[in-house]
Tab-separated table of C-alpha atoms and ligand atoms in Angstrom:
chain	number	residue	atom	x	y	z
A	1	MET	CA	-52.271	-42.471	-159.070
A	2	GLN	CA	-50.792	-44.282	-162.012
A	3	PRO	CA	-50.990	-48.064	-162.355
A	4	LYS	CA	-48.431	-50.060	-164.310
A	5	GLN	CA	-48.798	-49.072	-167.966
A	6	ARG	CA	-49.336	-52.614	-169.199
A	7	ILE	CA	-52.360	-53.020	-166.907
A	8	LEU	CA	-54.019	-50.232	-168.875
A	9	ASN	CA	-53.137	-52.009	-172.123
A	10	ALA	CA	-55.122	-55.066	-171.033
A	11	PRO	CA	-58.725	-54.871	-172.245
A	12	VAL	CA	-61.363	-55.203	-169.540
A	13	TYR	CA	-63.114	-58.564	-170.039
A	14	GLN	CA	-66.529	-58.066	-171.656
A	15	PRO	CA	-69.001	-60.612	-170.311
A	16	GLY	CA	-72.368	-61.470	-171.846
A	17	LYS	CA	-75.022	-58.877	-170.914
A	18	PRO	CA	-76.826	-59.779	-167.658
A	19	ILE	CA	-80.567	-60.561	-167.825
A	20	ASP	CA	-81.591	-57.961	-165.218
A	21	ALA	CA	-79.749	-55.178	-167.035
A	22	VAL	CA	-81.616	-55.967	-170.260
A	23	LYS	CA	-84.984	-56.161	-168.460
A	24	LYS	CA	-84.393	-52.723	-166.983
A	25	GLU	CA	-82.993	-51.097	-170.130
A	26	PHE	CA	-85.829	-52.221	-172.413
A	27	GLY	CA	-88.667	-52.540	-169.879
A	28	LEU	CA	-89.027	-56.282	-170.560
A	29	THR	CA	-90.180	-59.081	-168.278
A	30	GLU	CA	-89.247	-62.154	-170.324
A	31	VAL	CA	-85.562	-62.107	-171.175
A	32	ILE	CA	-83.489	-65.121	-172.217
A	33	LYS	CA	-79.701	-65.167	-172.137
A	34	LEU	CA	-77.960	-67.399	-174.641
A	35	ALA	CA	-74.709	-65.476	-174.403
A	36	SER	CA	-72.375	-67.090	-171.889
A	37	ASN	CA	-72.682	-70.821	-172.562
A	38	GLU	CA	-74.499	-71.442	-169.310
A	39	ASN	CA	-76.508	-74.625	-168.794
A	40	PRO	CA	-80.206	-74.002	-169.615
A	41	PHE	CA	-81.126	-77.026	-167.473
A	42	GLY	CA	-79.578	-75.549	-164.341
A	43	CYS	CA	-77.582	-77.828	-162.069
A	44	SER	CA	-78.054	-81.152	-160.309
A	45	PRO	CA	-80.652	-81.089	-157.502
A	46	LYS	CA	-77.971	-82.779	-155.397
A	47	ALA	CA	-75.867	-79.598	-155.613
A	48	LYS	CA	-78.731	-77.486	-154.268
A	49	GLU	CA	-79.273	-79.896	-151.385
A	50	ALA	CA	-75.578	-79.759	-150.508
A	51	ILE	CA	-75.679	-75.960	-150.415
A	52	ARG	CA	-78.801	-75.844	-148.255
A	53	ALA	CA	-77.172	-78.223	-145.783
A	54	ALA	CA	-74.125	-75.931	-145.532
A	55	LEU	CA	-75.886	-72.649	-144.806
A	56	ASP	CA	-75.158	-72.797	-141.088
A	57	SER	CA	-71.410	-72.930	-141.678
A	58	LEU	CA	-70.878	-69.646	-143.504
A	59	ALA	CA	-68.768	-68.214	-140.690
A	60	ILE	CA	-66.069	-70.807	-141.301
A	61	TYR	CA	-63.305	-70.322	-143.888
A	62	PRO	CA	-63.305	-72.779	-146.782
A	63	ASP	CA	-60.916	-75.722	-146.799
A	64	GLY	CA	-57.998	-74.201	-148.700
A	65	GLY	CA	-56.895	-77.618	-149.916
A	66	ALA	CA	-60.420	-78.651	-151.007
A	67	MET	CA	-59.701	-82.067	-149.490
A	68	GLN	CA	-63.106	-83.708	-149.933
A	69	LEU	CA	-63.527	-82.522	-153.481
A	70	ARG	CA	-59.895	-83.385	-154.249
A	71	GLU	CA	-60.286	-86.933	-152.996
A	72	ALA	CA	-63.486	-87.536	-154.968
A	73	MET	CA	-62.101	-85.910	-158.101
A	74	ALA	CA	-58.839	-87.871	-157.968
A	75	GLU	CA	-60.796	-91.092	-157.771
A	76	PHE	CA	-63.219	-90.031	-160.495
A	77	LEU	CA	-60.402	-89.115	-162.907
A	78	GLY	CA	-57.959	-91.852	-161.924
A	79	VAL	CA	-55.157	-89.461	-160.936
A	80	ASN	CA	-53.322	-88.785	-157.671
A	81	GLU	CA	-54.616	-86.113	-155.329
A	82	ASP	CA	-51.439	-84.069	-155.777
A	83	GLN	CA	-52.111	-83.888	-159.517
A	84	LEU	CA	-55.058	-81.526	-158.983
A	85	ILE	CA	-55.418	-77.816	-158.374
A	86	PHE	CA	-58.721	-76.018	-157.814
A	87	GLY	CA	-59.528	-72.472	-158.795
A	88	ASN	CA	-62.200	-69.821	-158.454
A	89	GLY	CA	-63.376	-70.935	-161.872
A	90	SER	CA	-60.838	-72.202	-164.373
A	91	ASP	CA	-60.353	-68.493	-165.094
A	92	GLU	CA	-58.356	-68.299	-161.903
A	93	ILE	CA	-56.165	-71.209	-162.938
A	94	LEU	CA	-55.422	-69.466	-166.239
A	95	GLN	CA	-54.364	-66.501	-164.159
A	96	MET	CA	-52.169	-68.650	-161.903
A	97	ILE	CA	-50.461	-70.132	-164.960
A	98	SER	CA	-49.803	-66.706	-166.390
A	99	ARG	CA	-48.537	-65.385	-163.044
A	100	ALA	CA	-46.258	-68.381	-162.525
A	101	TYR	CA	-44.676	-68.651	-165.973
A	102	LEU	CA	-45.005	-65.387	-167.915
A	103	ASP	CA	-43.098	-62.120	-167.591
A	104	GLU	CA	-41.478	-59.417	-169.759
A	105	THR	CA	-38.739	-61.768	-170.887
A	106	SER	CA	-41.064	-64.474	-172.177
A	107	SER	CA	-43.479	-65.099	-175.013
A	108	THR	CA	-46.678	-67.117	-175.237
A	109	VAL	CA	-48.411	-68.721	-178.224
A	110	MET	CA	-52.174	-68.821	-178.766
A	111	ALA	CA	-54.759	-68.866	-181.552
A	112	ASP	CA	-55.831	-65.460	-182.863
A	113	LEU	CA	-59.508	-66.085	-182.163
A	114	THR	CA	-59.836	-67.951	-178.898
A	115	PHE	CA	-60.794	-67.414	-175.263
A	116	SER	CA	-59.826	-63.810	-174.489
A	117	GLU	CA	-58.530	-64.472	-170.961
A	118	TYR	CA	-55.278	-66.008	-172.245
A	119	ARG	CA	-54.422	-62.774	-173.954
A	120	ILE	CA	-55.565	-60.486	-171.141
A	121	ASN	CA	-53.461	-62.333	-168.568
A	122	ALA	CA	-50.412	-62.361	-170.824
A	123	ILE	CA	-50.674	-58.591	-171.291
A	124	ILE	CA	-50.952	-58.058	-167.542
A	125	ASP	CA	-47.851	-60.178	-166.970
A	126	GLY	CA	-45.969	-58.391	-169.731
A	127	ALA	CA	-45.258	-61.343	-172.026
A	128	GLU	CA	-45.034	-61.099	-175.790
A	129	ILE	CA	-48.139	-62.598	-177.411
A	130	ILE	CA	-47.703	-64.677	-180.549
A	131	GLU	CA	-51.038	-65.192	-182.270
A	132	VAL	CA	-51.514	-67.941	-184.823
A	133	PRO	CA	-54.575	-67.678	-187.114
A	134	LEU	CA	-57.196	-70.390	-186.839
A	135	LYS	CA	-57.631	-72.449	-189.988
A	136	GLU	CA	-61.315	-72.704	-190.837
A	137	GLY	CA	-62.141	-72.117	-187.194
A	138	VAL	CA	-59.727	-74.825	-185.958
A	139	HIS	CA	-56.417	-74.419	-184.097
A	140	ASP	CA	-53.576	-74.682	-186.606
A	141	LEU	CA	-51.340	-76.825	-184.408
A	142	PRO	CA	-48.449	-77.265	-186.878
A	143	ALA	CA	-48.244	-73.470	-187.251
A	144	MET	CA	-48.482	-73.044	-183.473
A	145	ALA	CA	-45.614	-75.467	-182.931
A	146	ALA	CA	-43.584	-73.614	-185.553
A	147	ALA	CA	-44.302	-70.278	-183.835
A	148	ILE	CA	-42.660	-71.385	-180.568
A	149	LYS	CA	-39.518	-69.372	-179.880
A	150	GLU	CA	-36.550	-69.767	-177.544
A	151	ASN	CA	-38.314	-67.700	-174.871
A	152	THR	CA	-41.797	-69.233	-175.271
A	153	LYS	CA	-43.088	-70.467	-171.926
A	154	VAL	CA	-46.755	-71.302	-172.500
A	155	VAL	CA	-48.906	-72.451	-175.446
A	156	TRP	CA	-52.689	-72.271	-175.125
A	157	VAL	CA	-54.901	-74.825	-176.852
A	158	CYS	CA	-58.601	-74.310	-176.267
A	159	ASN	CA	-60.161	-77.658	-177.117
A	160	PRO	CA	-63.021	-77.325	-178.009
A	161	ASN	CA	-62.283	-73.751	-179.005
A	162	ASN	CA	-64.372	-70.870	-177.757
A	163	PRO	CA	-65.824	-69.061	-179.790
A	164	SER	CA	-65.695	-71.404	-182.825
A	165	GLY	CA	-66.804	-74.607	-181.045
A	166	THR	CA	-64.366	-76.749	-183.054
A	167	ILE	CA	-61.956	-79.410	-181.797
A	168	VAL	CA	-58.494	-80.633	-182.638
A	169	SER	CA	-58.299	-84.399	-183.018
A	170	GLU	CA	-56.224	-86.841	-181.004
A	171	GLN	CA	-53.973	-87.380	-184.004
A	172	GLN	CA	-53.376	-83.642	-184.455
A	173	LEU	CA	-52.720	-83.154	-180.751
A	174	LEU	CA	-50.245	-86.048	-180.525
A	175	ALA	CA	-48.270	-84.782	-183.517
A	176	PHE	CA	-48.191	-81.338	-181.893
A	177	LEU	CA	-47.025	-82.607	-178.507
A	178	GLU	CA	-44.135	-84.386	-180.203
A	179	GLN	CA	-43.018	-81.055	-181.673
A	180	VAL	CA	-43.294	-78.925	-178.541
A	181	PRO	CA	-40.119	-78.719	-176.428
A	182	ARG	CA	-40.603	-80.357	-173.029
A	183	ASP	CA	-39.883	-77.106	-171.173
A	184	VAL	CA	-42.827	-75.342	-172.810
A	185	LEU	CA	-46.119	-75.639	-170.932
A	186	VAL	CA	-49.092	-76.740	-173.051
A	187	VAL	CA	-52.414	-75.639	-171.566
A	188	LEU	CA	-55.322	-77.751	-172.776
A	189	ASP	CA	-58.421	-75.765	-171.869
A	190	GLU	CA	-61.250	-78.304	-171.896
A	191	ALA	CA	-64.055	-76.179	-170.445
A	192	TYR	CA	-66.527	-77.974	-172.754
A	193	TYR	CA	-65.025	-81.466	-172.368
A	194	GLU	CA	-68.268	-83.091	-171.169
A	195	TYR	CA	-70.234	-81.799	-174.161
A	196	VAL	CA	-67.992	-83.389	-176.794
A	197	VAL	CA	-69.362	-86.395	-178.685
A	198	ALA	CA	-66.797	-86.662	-181.520
A	199	GLU	CA	-64.793	-89.869	-181.416
A	200	GLU	CA	-61.588	-88.229	-182.596
A	201	TYR	CA	-61.553	-85.955	-179.522
A	202	PRO	CA	-58.419	-86.728	-177.488
A	203	GLN	CA	-58.598	-88.257	-174.021
A	204	THR	CA	-55.826	-86.231	-172.458
A	205	ILE	CA	-55.359	-87.561	-168.914
A	206	PRO	CA	-53.458	-90.661	-170.147
A	207	LEU	CA	-51.076	-88.279	-171.965
A	208	LEU	CA	-49.820	-86.759	-168.701
A	209	ALA	CA	-47.472	-89.671	-168.054
A	210	LYS	CA	-45.646	-89.189	-171.325
A	211	TYR	CA	-45.898	-85.373	-171.530
A	212	PRO	CA	-45.250	-83.794	-168.102
A	213	ASN	CA	-45.484	-80.353	-169.751
A	214	ILE	CA	-49.291	-80.538	-170.100
A	215	ILE	CA	-51.965	-79.053	-167.859
A	216	ILE	CA	-55.633	-79.861	-168.514
A	217	LEU	CA	-58.258	-77.349	-167.371
A	218	ARG	CA	-61.894	-78.213	-166.750
A	219	THR	CA	-64.756	-76.522	-164.965
A	220	PHE	CA	-68.036	-76.901	-163.094
A	221	SER	CA	-69.359	-73.760	-164.809
A	222	LYS	CA	-70.518	-75.286	-168.062
A	223	ILE	CA	-72.225	-78.695	-168.224
A	224	TYR	CA	-72.444	-78.969	-164.413
A	225	GLY	CA	-74.360	-75.685	-164.345
A	226	LEU	CA	-72.530	-74.133	-161.381
A	227	ALA	CA	-71.185	-70.978	-163.037
A	228	ALA	CA	-72.362	-68.819	-160.138
A	229	LEU	CA	-70.221	-70.721	-157.642
A	230	ARG	CA	-66.911	-70.490	-159.548
A	231	VAL	CA	-65.197	-73.870	-159.393
A	232	GLY	CA	-62.633	-74.986	-161.954
A	233	TYR	CA	-59.734	-77.394	-161.771
A	234	GLY	CA	-56.420	-78.240	-163.348
A	235	ILE	CA	-54.914	-81.703	-163.872
A	236	ALA	CA	-51.161	-82.063	-164.349
A	237	SER	CA	-48.017	-83.693	-162.978
A	238	SER	CA	-47.530	-83.209	-159.232
A	239	GLU	CA	-44.399	-81.109	-159.943
A	240	LEU	CA	-46.325	-78.701	-162.111
A	241	ILE	CA	-49.215	-78.480	-159.642
A	242	ASN	CA	-46.742	-77.736	-156.886
A	243	GLN	CA	-45.318	-74.810	-158.861
A	244	LEU	CA	-48.793	-73.358	-159.311
A	245	GLU	CA	-49.580	-73.747	-155.608
A	246	HIS	CA	-47.079	-70.936	-154.978
A	247	VAL	CA	-49.347	-68.403	-156.676
A	248	ARG	CA	-52.699	-69.711	-155.434
A	249	MET	CA	-54.662	-67.533	-152.994
A	250	PRO	CA	-55.195	-69.248	-149.612
A	251	PHE	CA	-59.005	-69.712	-149.673
A	252	ASN	CA	-59.597	-69.338	-153.387
A	253	VAL	CA	-62.488	-71.787	-153.780
A	254	ASN	CA	-65.517	-71.045	-151.596
A	255	SER	CA	-67.131	-73.702	-149.389
A	256	LEU	CA	-70.494	-73.756	-151.140
A	257	GLY	CA	-68.749	-74.213	-154.469
A	258	GLN	CA	-66.665	-77.097	-153.147
A	259	LEU	CA	-69.716	-78.873	-151.708
A	260	ALA	CA	-71.875	-78.291	-154.763
A	261	ALA	CA	-69.091	-79.523	-157.060
A	262	LEU	CA	-68.645	-82.654	-154.943
A	263	ALA	CA	-72.375	-83.423	-155.043
A	264	SER	CA	-72.541	-82.702	-158.784
A	265	LEU	CA	-69.665	-85.013	-159.526
A	266	GLN	CA	-71.729	-87.786	-157.967
A	267	ASP	CA	-74.637	-87.097	-160.309
A	268	GLN	CA	-73.252	-88.161	-163.675
A	269	ASP	CA	-76.786	-88.970	-164.878
A	270	PHE	CA	-77.432	-85.231	-164.894
A	271	VAL	CA	-74.311	-84.704	-167.027
A	272	SER	CA	-75.302	-87.406	-169.543
A	273	GLU	CA	-78.817	-86.035	-169.790
A	274	CYS	CA	-77.530	-82.496	-170.433
A	275	ARG	CA	-75.091	-83.744	-173.066
A	276	LYS	CA	-77.915	-85.542	-174.853
A	277	ARG	CA	-80.350	-82.644	-174.699
A	278	ASN	CA	-77.639	-80.270	-175.829
A	279	ARG	CA	-77.045	-82.285	-178.997
A	280	GLU	CA	-80.798	-82.211	-179.663
A	281	GLY	CA	-80.878	-78.440	-179.143
A	282	LEU	CA	-77.851	-77.924	-181.341
A	283	LYS	CA	-79.562	-79.876	-184.113
A	284	GLN	CA	-82.765	-77.888	-183.621
A	285	LEU	CA	-80.748	-74.711	-184.295
A	286	THR	CA	-78.440	-75.910	-187.058
A	287	ASP	CA	-81.194	-77.686	-189.029
A	288	ARG	CA	-82.848	-74.303	-189.372
A	289	PHE	CA	-79.582	-72.547	-190.285
A	290	ASP	CA	-79.061	-75.174	-192.993
A	291	GLU	CA	-82.558	-74.566	-194.266
A	292	TRP	CA	-81.973	-70.790	-194.343
A	293	GLY	CA	-78.493	-71.106	-195.842
A	294	PHE	CA	-76.406	-69.620	-193.028
A	295	ALA	CA	-72.991	-71.147	-192.460
A	296	TYR	CA	-71.728	-72.110	-189.001
A	297	TYR	CA	-68.746	-73.900	-187.530
A	298	PRO	CA	-69.284	-77.561	-186.582
A	299	SER	CA	-69.706	-77.392	-182.816
A	300	GLN	CA	-68.729	-79.927	-180.148
A	301	THR	CA	-69.950	-77.564	-177.444
A	302	ASN	CA	-73.128	-75.958	-176.141
A	303	PHE	CA	-72.823	-72.977	-178.459
A	304	VAL	CA	-72.639	-72.345	-182.165
A	305	LEU	CA	-71.006	-69.526	-184.128
A	306	VAL	CA	-73.219	-68.606	-187.084
A	307	ASN	CA	-72.556	-66.294	-190.004
A	308	PHE	CA	-75.694	-64.238	-190.569
A	309	ARG	CA	-73.785	-62.047	-193.028
A	310	GLN	CA	-75.030	-58.844	-191.474
A	311	ASP	CA	-73.705	-56.285	-189.017
A	312	SER	CA	-73.504	-58.279	-185.801
A	313	THR	CA	-73.766	-55.306	-183.447
A	314	GLU	CA	-76.962	-54.177	-185.116
A	315	LEU	CA	-78.530	-57.634	-185.092
A	316	PHE	CA	-77.435	-58.130	-181.489
A	317	GLN	CA	-79.198	-54.862	-180.538
A	318	LYS	CA	-82.391	-55.781	-182.382
A	319	LEU	CA	-82.509	-59.118	-180.579
A	320	LEU	CA	-81.891	-57.411	-177.243
A	321	ARG	CA	-84.987	-55.294	-177.758
A	322	GLN	CA	-86.933	-58.546	-178.117
A	323	GLY	CA	-85.449	-59.843	-174.877
A	324	ILE	CA	-82.894	-62.205	-176.401
A	325	ILE	CA	-79.262	-61.861	-175.383
A	326	LEU	CA	-76.718	-63.443	-177.739
A	327	ARG	CA	-72.997	-62.783	-178.057
A	328	SER	CA	-72.261	-60.444	-180.926
A	329	GLY	CA	-69.556	-61.846	-183.209
A	330	ALA	CA	-68.021	-58.369	-183.502
A	331	ALA	CA	-66.871	-58.638	-179.878
A	332	LEU	CA	-65.246	-62.021	-180.616
A	333	GLY	CA	-63.397	-61.152	-183.819
A	334	TYR	CA	-66.177	-62.476	-186.066
A	335	PRO	CA	-68.067	-59.503	-187.509
A	336	GLY	CA	-71.233	-60.704	-189.238
A	337	TYR	CA	-71.605	-63.627	-186.854
A	338	GLN	CA	-73.470	-64.317	-183.615
A	339	ARG	CA	-72.438	-66.858	-181.019
A	340	ILE	CA	-75.563	-68.578	-179.728
A	341	THR	CA	-75.617	-70.728	-176.608
A	342	VAL	CA	-77.817	-73.780	-177.083
A	343	GLY	CA	-80.830	-73.263	-174.820
A	344	ASN	CA	-83.706	-75.545	-173.921
A	345	ALA	CA	-86.134	-76.409	-176.739
A	346	GLU	CA	-88.408	-73.487	-175.963
A	347	GLN	CA	-85.588	-70.941	-175.806
A	348	ASN	CA	-84.152	-72.257	-179.060
A	349	GLU	CA	-87.517	-71.912	-180.745
A	350	ARG	CA	-87.823	-68.371	-179.486
A	351	VAL	CA	-84.446	-67.326	-180.829
A	352	LEU	CA	-85.154	-69.040	-184.165
A	353	LYS	CA	-88.463	-67.224	-184.491
A	354	ALA	CA	-86.800	-63.868	-183.836
A	355	LEU	CA	-84.007	-64.637	-186.294
A	356	GLU	CA	-86.511	-65.686	-188.923
A	357	GLU	CA	-88.112	-62.265	-188.662
A	358	LEU	CA	-84.884	-60.302	-188.466
A	359	VAL	CA	-82.536	-62.052	-190.864
A	360	VAL	CA	-84.494	-64.448	-193.057
A	361	HIS	CA	-87.435	-62.290	-194.075
A	362	THR	CA	-85.418	-59.092	-194.401
A	363	SER	CA	-82.692	-60.660	-196.549
A	364	LYS	CA	-85.163	-62.072	-199.078
B	401	PLP	C1	-66.199	-70.548	-169.746
B	401	PLP	C2	-64.793	-70.814	-170.093
B	401	PLP	C3	-63.784	-70.830	-169.118
B	401	PLP	C4	-63.962	-70.325	-167.723
B	401	PLP	O1	-64.770	-71.008	-166.956
B	401	PLP	P1	-64.838	-70.748	-165.398
B	401	PLP	O2	-64.500	-72.060	-164.829
B	401	PLP	O3	-66.236	-70.316	-165.164
B	401	PLP	O4	-63.856	-69.685	-165.014
B	401	PLP	C5	-62.500	-71.175	-169.483
B	401	PLP	N1	-62.209	-71.449	-170.750
B	401	PLP	C6	-63.131	-71.404	-171.710
B	401	PLP	C7	-62.741	-71.713	-173.089
B	401	PLP	C8	-64.447	-71.076	-171.416
B	401	PLP	O5	-65.346	-70.986	-172.397
């Protein structure tokens, strides 16, 4: 059997290494994973309660329209219910966007070093990919606007950007939106929205009224700590949401995910606490990098991309043997770097201790 050629051209997504696989491979019992930007503080206890209460209803299909979650989310965000779409993670919404707007006749603009799913989906749907280099780890929005062609359908702006952790400011975004033709969809992927503390970070929901060509993507996988349950959402004009509904699978968001997301939304204290502890953890890490003289991008997220100036695959492997899973920069287009998810204080200390041995002492 022979699949469509372009399917084979799409790289298979490479996730962070799972904890159990590393335990087995190296015969370890204590493994920490700081590779996939998961929340080291878990999720709200309210989410767990909601799941426990739902365990007798597993025989029933999920609500395809996610009505309860939709209602609560619309109120929380101050938008109409028909301005929301839910996905099996925001990954699935990226896929819906690609499916709905991209084909062999179209092109799509993205940063060269950004979330890999934009590219993978565009390859699968056969669109031409126009990559615009980041400028010091930040989206170069003027260059991205200039790269838009007659047949460009979608522009991807990952804000904050994964893997660099940087943001574009409100001022930069507004100037960009003025330059983008109104029939080009601008995807604002805000997977790390709740972690951002910078004042210049744009609040994008109020922009929807003026720019109906925007869709904002957020997720319950990161600060809400529900990555296992796969719930993401998109916010846009009702017209745009309606177009995407045509490519959405009927029961794409599972019941436990919907209930856990609903309960989590009602526990904003948990979110604030995680945001605060994350900034403390980030400082714990970067203070030490400053001390050691390793450069990193200024992060508004729960991860940091650090230049250790040595073969990232090798360092990644050495850390694995000590039971620490990071994301090798080589896999992200940053050879010499590691992307480190901010853990809890103890996990951060453990990774710093290992790095001190492996990169500080050996390079002196
Ligand atoms: C993690 C991540 C996502 C996907 O999140 P899910 O909701 O778990 O699918 C999307 N975009 C970026 C930039 C991410 O880092």
